[in-house]
Coordinates of C-alpha atoms and ligand atoms in Angstrom, one line a residue:
M290 CA 13.6 -44.2 -9.6
H291 CA 10.6 -45.5 -7.6
G292 CA 7.3 -44.3 -6.4
A293 CA 6.3 -46.3 -3.3
G294 CA 8.4 -49.2 -4.5
N295 CA 7.0 -49.3 -8.1
D296 CA 10.4 -48.9 -9.9
F297 CA 11.3 -47.3 -13.1
V298 CA 14.2 -46.6 -15.5
M299 CA 13.6 -43.0 -16.6
I300 CA 15.2 -41.9 -19.9
D301 CA 15.6 -38.4 -21.1
T302 CA 15.1 -38.6 -24.9
I303 CA 15.2 -34.8 -25.2
S304 CA 18.9 -34.3 -24.5
Q305 CA 19.7 -37.5 -26.4
R306 CA 18.0 -38.7 -29.5
I307 CA 17.4 -42.4 -29.1
K308 CA 15.0 -45.0 -30.4
L309 CA 14.1 -48.0 -28.3
R310 CA 12.5 -51.2 -29.6
P311 CA 10.4 -53.5 -27.5
R312 CA 13.4 -55.8 -27.1
D313 CA 15.5 -52.9 -25.8
I314 CA 12.8 -52.2 -23.2
R315 CA 12.8 -55.8 -22.1
R316 CA 16.6 -55.9 -21.9
I317 CA 16.6 -52.7 -19.7
A318 CA 13.8 -54.0 -17.5
D319 CA 15.4 -57.5 -17.1
R320 CA 16.4 -57.7 -13.4
R321 CA 19.3 -60.1 -14.2
R322 CA 20.6 -59.2 -17.7
G323 CA 19.7 -55.5 -17.6
V324 CA 19.1 -52.7 -15.0
G325 CA 15.8 -54.1 -13.8
C326 CA 12.5 -52.2 -13.4
D327 CA 8.7 -52.5 -13.6
Q328 CA 8.4 -49.9 -16.3
V329 CA 10.7 -47.9 -18.6
L330 CA 9.6 -44.3 -18.9
L331 CA 10.6 -41.9 -21.7
V332 CA 10.8 -38.1 -21.3
E333 CA 10.0 -36.6 -24.8
P334 CA 9.3 -33.1 -26.2
P335 CA 5.6 -32.2 -26.1
G336 CA 3.4 -33.0 -29.1
Q337 CA 0.9 -30.3 -28.3
P338 CA 1.3 -26.6 -27.3
E339 CA -0.5 -26.9 -24.0
A340 CA 2.0 -29.5 -22.7
D341 CA 5.5 -29.0 -21.3
F342 CA 6.5 -32.6 -22.0
R343 CA 5.3 -35.9 -23.4
Y344 CA 5.6 -39.0 -21.2
R345 CA 5.7 -42.6 -22.6
I346 CA 5.3 -45.7 -20.6
F347 CA 6.6 -49.2 -21.4
N348 CA 6.0 -52.2 -19.2
A349 CA 8.8 -54.7 -18.5
D350 CA 7.4 -57.0 -21.2
G351 CA 7.9 -54.2 -23.8
S352 CA 4.2 -53.3 -24.1
E353 CA 3.3 -49.6 -24.2
A354 CA 0.7 -48.4 -21.7
G355 CA -1.5 -45.3 -21.7
Q356 CA -1.0 -44.3 -18.0
C357 CA 1.4 -44.8 -15.0
G358 CA 0.5 -42.9 -11.9
N359 CA 3.6 -43.6 -9.8
G360 CA 5.7 -42.9 -12.9
A361 CA 4.1 -39.5 -13.4
R362 CA 5.2 -38.4 -9.9
C363 CA 8.8 -39.7 -10.6
F364 CA 8.6 -38.0 -14.0
A365 CA 8.1 -34.5 -12.4
R366 CA 10.9 -35.2 -9.9
F367 CA 13.3 -36.4 -12.7
V368 CA 12.8 -33.4 -15.1
R369 CA 13.4 -30.9 -12.3
H370 CA 16.4 -32.9 -11.0
R371 CA 17.9 -33.1 -14.5
R372 CA 17.2 -29.4 -15.0
L373 CA 15.0 -30.0 -18.0
T374 CA 12.6 -27.5 -16.5
H375 CA 12.3 -24.9 -13.7
L376 CA 8.6 -25.5 -13.4
T377 CA 7.1 -26.8 -10.2
T378 CA 3.8 -27.3 -11.8
M379 CA 3.8 -28.8 -15.3
V380 CA 1.5 -30.3 -17.9
V381 CA 2.4 -33.6 -19.4
E382 CA 0.9 -35.6 -22.2
A383 CA 0.4 -39.3 -21.4
G384 CA -1.4 -41.5 -24.0
S385 CA -4.3 -39.4 -25.1
S386 CA -4.6 -37.3 -21.9
L387 CA -3.0 -34.3 -20.4
M388 CA -2.0 -34.4 -16.7
T389 CA -1.0 -31.7 -14.3
L390 CA 1.9 -32.6 -12.0
R391 CA 2.7 -30.4 -8.9
L392 CA 5.9 -30.8 -7.0
R393 CA 5.2 -30.6 -3.2
E394 CA 7.5 -30.6 -0.1
N395 CA 9.7 -33.6 0.8
H396 CA 9.8 -34.8 -2.8
E397 CA 6.1 -35.6 -2.8
V398 CA 4.2 -34.9 -6.1
E399 CA 0.4 -34.4 -6.7
V400 CA -0.9 -35.7 -10.0
D401 CA -4.2 -34.7 -11.5
M402 CA -5.0 -38.0 -13.2
G403 CA -8.0 -36.8 -15.1
A404 CA -11.5 -38.2 -14.9
P405 CA -12.1 -42.0 -14.9
L406 CA -13.6 -43.6 -17.9
F407 CA -16.5 -46.0 -17.4
T408 CA -17.8 -46.7 -20.9
P409 CA -16.8 -50.3 -21.8
A410 CA -15.6 -49.3 -25.3
D411 CA -13.2 -46.7 -23.7
I412 CA -11.7 -49.1 -21.2
P413 CA -11.8 -51.4 -23.4
F414 CA -14.0 -54.1 -21.9
R415 CA -16.4 -56.4 -23.8
R416 CA -19.7 -55.4 -22.2
A417 CA -22.7 -53.6 -23.8
E418 CA -23.8 -51.6 -20.8
T419 CA -21.9 -49.4 -18.3
A420 CA -22.3 -50.5 -14.7
P421 CA -20.6 -49.8 -11.3
E422 CA -19.9 -53.5 -11.0
Y423 CA -19.8 -56.5 -13.4
E424 CA -19.9 -60.3 -13.1
L425 CA -16.7 -61.9 -14.4
T426 CA -15.8 -65.6 -14.4
A427 CA -12.1 -66.2 -14.1
A428 CA -10.1 -69.3 -13.0
G429 CA -13.5 -71.1 -12.6
E430 CA -14.8 -68.5 -10.1
T431 CA -17.6 -66.1 -10.6
L432 CA -16.5 -62.6 -9.4
R433 CA -18.0 -59.1 -8.9
V434 CA -15.5 -56.6 -10.1
G435 CA -15.3 -52.8 -10.8
V436 CA -14.0 -52.1 -14.3
L437 CA -12.8 -48.6 -15.5
S438 CA -10.0 -46.8 -17.2
M439 CA -7.6 -44.2 -15.7
G440 CA -6.0 -44.0 -19.2
N441 CA -5.3 -47.7 -18.7
P442 CA -7.6 -50.5 -17.9
H443 CA -8.3 -51.7 -14.4
A444 CA -10.5 -54.5 -12.9
V445 CA -10.8 -54.3 -9.1
L446 CA -12.0 -57.2 -6.9
R447 CA -13.0 -56.5 -3.3
V448 CA -11.5 -59.0 -0.9
N449 CA -11.6 -59.4 2.9
D450 CA -7.9 -59.6 3.2
V451 CA -5.3 -58.6 0.5
N452 CA -3.2 -61.5 1.7
D453 CA -5.9 -64.2 1.4
G454 CA -4.3 -65.7 -1.8
S455 CA -6.8 -64.1 -4.2
L456 CA -4.1 -62.3 -6.1
E457 CA -2.0 -65.4 -6.5
R458 CA -5.1 -67.4 -7.6
L459 CA -6.8 -64.9 -9.8
G460 CA -4.3 -62.2 -10.9
E461 CA -3.1 -63.8 -14.1
A462 CA -6.6 -65.1 -15.0
I463 CA -8.1 -61.5 -14.7
R464 CA -5.2 -59.8 -16.4
S465 CA -5.5 -62.0 -19.5
H466 CA -9.3 -62.5 -19.5
E467 CA -10.8 -62.5 -23.0
D468 CA -13.3 -59.8 -22.1
F469 CA -10.3 -57.4 -22.0
P470 CA -9.1 -57.0 -25.6
E471 CA -6.0 -55.1 -24.4
E472 CA -5.7 -57.2 -21.2
T473 CA -6.1 -55.3 -17.8
N474 CA -4.4 -54.5 -14.5
A475 CA -6.0 -56.5 -11.7
G476 CA -6.5 -54.8 -8.3
F477 CA -7.3 -56.6 -5.0
L478 CA -9.0 -54.2 -2.6
E479 CA -9.5 -54.6 1.1
V480 CA -11.7 -51.8 2.7
V481 CA -10.4 -51.1 6.2
D482 CA -12.8 -48.2 6.7
R483 CA -14.3 -45.3 4.7
T484 CA -11.0 -43.4 4.5
H485 CA -8.4 -46.3 4.5
V486 CA -7.9 -49.3 2.2
R487 CA -5.2 -51.8 1.4
L488 CA -4.5 -52.8 -2.2
R489 CA -2.3 -55.2 -4.1
V490 CA -2.2 -55.0 -7.9
F491 CA -1.2 -57.7 -10.5
E492 CA -0.2 -55.4 -13.3
R493 CA -0.5 -55.9 -17.1
G494 CA 2.9 -56.3 -18.6
V495 CA 4.7 -56.9 -15.3
G496 CA 2.9 -59.0 -12.7
E497 CA 2.6 -57.9 -9.1
T498 CA 4.2 -54.6 -8.3
E499 CA 4.8 -53.0 -4.9
A500 CA 2.5 -50.2 -5.8
C501 CA 0.3 -49.1 -8.7
G502 CA -0.7 -45.4 -8.8
S503 CA -3.4 -45.7 -11.5
G504 CA -4.6 -48.9 -9.7
A505 CA -4.9 -47.0 -6.4
C506 CA -7.1 -44.4 -8.3
A507 CA -9.2 -47.1 -9.9
A508 CA -9.8 -48.9 -6.6
V509 CA -10.9 -45.6 -4.8
V510 CA -13.2 -44.7 -7.7
Y511 CA -14.8 -48.2 -7.6
G512 CA -15.1 -48.2 -3.8
R513 CA -16.6 -44.7 -3.8
R514 CA -19.1 -45.6 -6.6
M515 CA -20.2 -48.6 -4.5
G516 CA -20.7 -46.4 -1.4
W517 CA -17.9 -48.0 0.6
L518 CA -15.5 -45.0 0.6
D519 CA -15.4 -41.2 1.2
D520 CA -13.9 -38.6 -1.1
R521 CA -10.4 -38.7 0.4
V522 CA -8.8 -42.1 0.9
T523 CA -5.4 -43.4 2.0
V524 CA -4.3 -46.4 0.0
E525 CA -1.8 -48.6 1.7
L526 CA 0.2 -50.7 -0.8
T527 CA 3.1 -53.1 -0.2
G528 CA 5.6 -50.4 -1.0
G529 CA 4.0 -47.4 0.7
K530 CA 1.0 -45.1 1.0
L531 CA -0.8 -43.0 -1.7
H532 CA -3.4 -40.3 -1.0
I533 CA -6.3 -40.3 -3.4
Q534 CA -9.1 -37.7 -3.8
W535 CA -12.2 -38.0 -6.0
Q536 CA -15.4 -36.0 -5.7
G537 CA -17.3 -38.3 -8.1
D538 CA -19.0 -38.1 -11.5
D539 CA -16.6 -36.7 -14.1
S540 CA -14.3 -34.9 -11.7
S541 CA -10.6 -35.5 -11.8
V542 CA -8.9 -38.0 -9.5
L543 CA -6.0 -36.4 -7.5
M544 CA -3.2 -38.6 -6.3
T545 CA -0.4 -37.5 -4.0
G546 CA 2.6 -39.7 -3.1
P547 CA 6.3 -40.1 -2.7
T548 CA 9.2 -40.2 -5.2
A549 CA 12.8 -41.4 -4.9
I550 CA 15.9 -41.4 -7.0
S551 CA 17.7 -44.8 -6.6
F552 CA 20.7 -44.2 -8.9
E553 CA 21.8 -42.4 -12.1
G554 CA 23.9 -43.9 -14.9
T555 CA 24.5 -44.7 -18.5
I556 CA 23.0 -47.7 -20.3
R557 CA 24.9 -49.4 -23.1
L558 CA 22.5 -51.6 -25.2
Ligands
API659 N1 1.0 -51.9 -16.0 C1 0.2 -50.7 -16.4 C2 1.1 -49.5 -16.6 C3 1.8 -49.0 -15.3 C4 0.8 -48.6 -14.2 C5 1.4 -48.5 -12.8 N2 2.7 -48.8 -12.6 C6 1.0 -47.1 -12.2 O1 1.7 -46.6 -11.3 O2 -0.1 -46.6 -12.6 C7 -0.6 -51.0 -17.7 O3 -0.1 -51.8 -18.5 O4 -1.6 -50.3 -17.8

């Protein structure tokens, strides 16, 4: 499946009891020796009564992540398509948060991504104070970045043009920066106007993806906090467009975007 070009192998572990090790994830995600994807997503039974499902996210390098926005939309499409539920609105556990997923027309899905987290310890980010923007030195350059969590860490750098080479020059250095004890996703944000931005994301555990749902949310939250953006923003990514809404403070971020089923099959490990 894919959400705006961010592609996934989605596995139903409810109807089939399987255990996957990090090396199995890497093998599945390998675009030459396996199926090939940015993330492997598992559909599991819920761990708490308020949830309908549990959703686990593994990057192509085998690392587990606490959030995947594009994957959440594809998750909702998948569980309906595979008749694991008849719900069109469902509550899903991801990491430590509960998300509400709503199926819309033409296979679009709206995700309540929860409220962003700004406290450095929650991101995690090695800073004592919370701020809308931080100074960060990476690859010998001193940068101003927005840093926050959508259930996973994001560092967002505003650029004049997403294709100015900043991602190629700085993506890896920000992703692996020592001030991020669990690494981070690195977003490169071009503000077109108050309701339209372009974004490229160098993702933790993968590298650049065609789209990053949690990254789109983080970029809009940062841009709105800095006064550059309104409450409703269209985020144009390499693989497609996402629509993000955020009213500020501790309100939830809402993301709406496309889903697609690329193929179905059986994997032999
Ligand atoms: N690479 C991310 C997980 C996937 C996020 C992205 N694919 C999305 O749509 O949010 C991380 O390690 O936090």
